[in-house]
Amino acid sequence: MSIDNIVNSVNTTDSSLSVAGLTAFYGASQVLFGIDLEVGRGQCMALLGRNGAGKSTTMKAIAGIMPSIAKKISLEGNDIDGLPPYRIARAGLAFVPEDRQVFPEHSVEDNLTLAAKAGSALRHEGREDWTLDRIYHAFPLLLPLRTRLAGQLSGGEQQMLVIGRALMGNPTLLLLDEPSEGLAPVIVQQIAVQIGALRKAGTTILLAEQNMHFCLHVASHVAVIDKGRIVYCDSAQALRNNDEIKRRYLSV
Ligand SMILES: Nc1ncnc2c1ncn2[C@@H]1O[C@H](COP(=O)(O)OP(=O)(O)O)[C@@H](O)[C@H]1O
Ligand SMILES: [Mg+2]
């Protein structure tokens, strides 16, 4: 199927992301053992697990930036398994990796507008495009920083910028890898509020986290990953009440 068909095809599913039997290796060492995941449109699903459980590997495999084997990976009903990363991005997936890479020598605003150009091929019926105004409304702290060089921002500000930059490409699905990692609690709280607002605005999100408290504030659904396998999947509310799962897999 050509990329234009992928981008323009009519969707007949309420599933945003569907992953079945995802397996991945680093060299001879297997780290994912048949991951199944379904993220419905408009959901914020937390992929929760301890350090080393396989969260980043799962996201990199879905985004096509590391080799993997899967029975199926589809985005909005379109098969993206095996496509190169730029085509997966053009099909509507934005991946924000854990290392928060900004363009350090460019201003905040340039970081955002460069992404808008890259994402301008994506147009989705019935959805409002992200604009600079909408980004500054969603992340008000970025507005007074718009002429600042991105390399001079704090870790929390850079995290907001990379999420904003991803949104400027008008993705149908946003993959966020540990946005709270290494940030002060007050900043983590702000980012949680902003991700919660994105979810309320209808953005579909898959959020990798070790920090269960952060997740349970913002996620509608959770999948718990342990040693490369999904061991639990339910609503965030159900996990809140499940002390057994929290104790076994989430060190609480
Ligand atoms: N580049 C790599 N080379 C070899 N092993 C890796 C590499 N990256 C991660 N791993 C291993 O793969 C497993 C899953 O890692 P990862 O997906 O990064 O977990 P998480 O994001 O949940 O902390 C871990 O055992 C980790 O040590
Ligand atoms: Mg990780």
PDB file of C-alpha atoms and ligand atoms in Angstrom, residues 51-52 54-57 98 177-178 181 208 210, ligand 2:
ATOM      1  CA  ASN A  51      13.145  -0.597  35.117  1.00  0.00           C
ATOM      2  CA  GLY A  52      14.242  -3.137  32.486  1.00  0.00           C
ATOM      3  CA  GLY A  54      10.719  -3.789  28.245  1.00  0.00           C
ATOM      4  CA  LYS A  55       8.744  -0.510  28.012  1.00  0.00           C
ATOM      5  CA  SER A  56      11.223   1.429  25.851  1.00  0.00           C
ATOM      6  CA  THR A  57      11.890  -1.579  23.643  1.00  0.00           C
ATOM      7  CA  GLU A  98      13.078   9.237  26.968  1.00  0.00           C
ATOM      8  CA  ASP A 177       8.511   7.260  27.004  1.00  0.00           C
ATOM      9  CA  GLU A 178       8.849   8.093  30.727  1.00  0.00           C
ATOM     10  CA  GLU A 181      11.857  10.565  34.588  1.00  0.00           C
ATOM     11  CA  ALA A 208       5.490   4.280  29.348  1.00  0.00           C
ATOM     12  CA  GLN A 210       7.640   3.248  36.176  1.00  0.00           C
TER      13      GLN A 210
HETATM   14 MG    MG B   2      12.788   2.738  29.353  1.00  0.00          MG
END
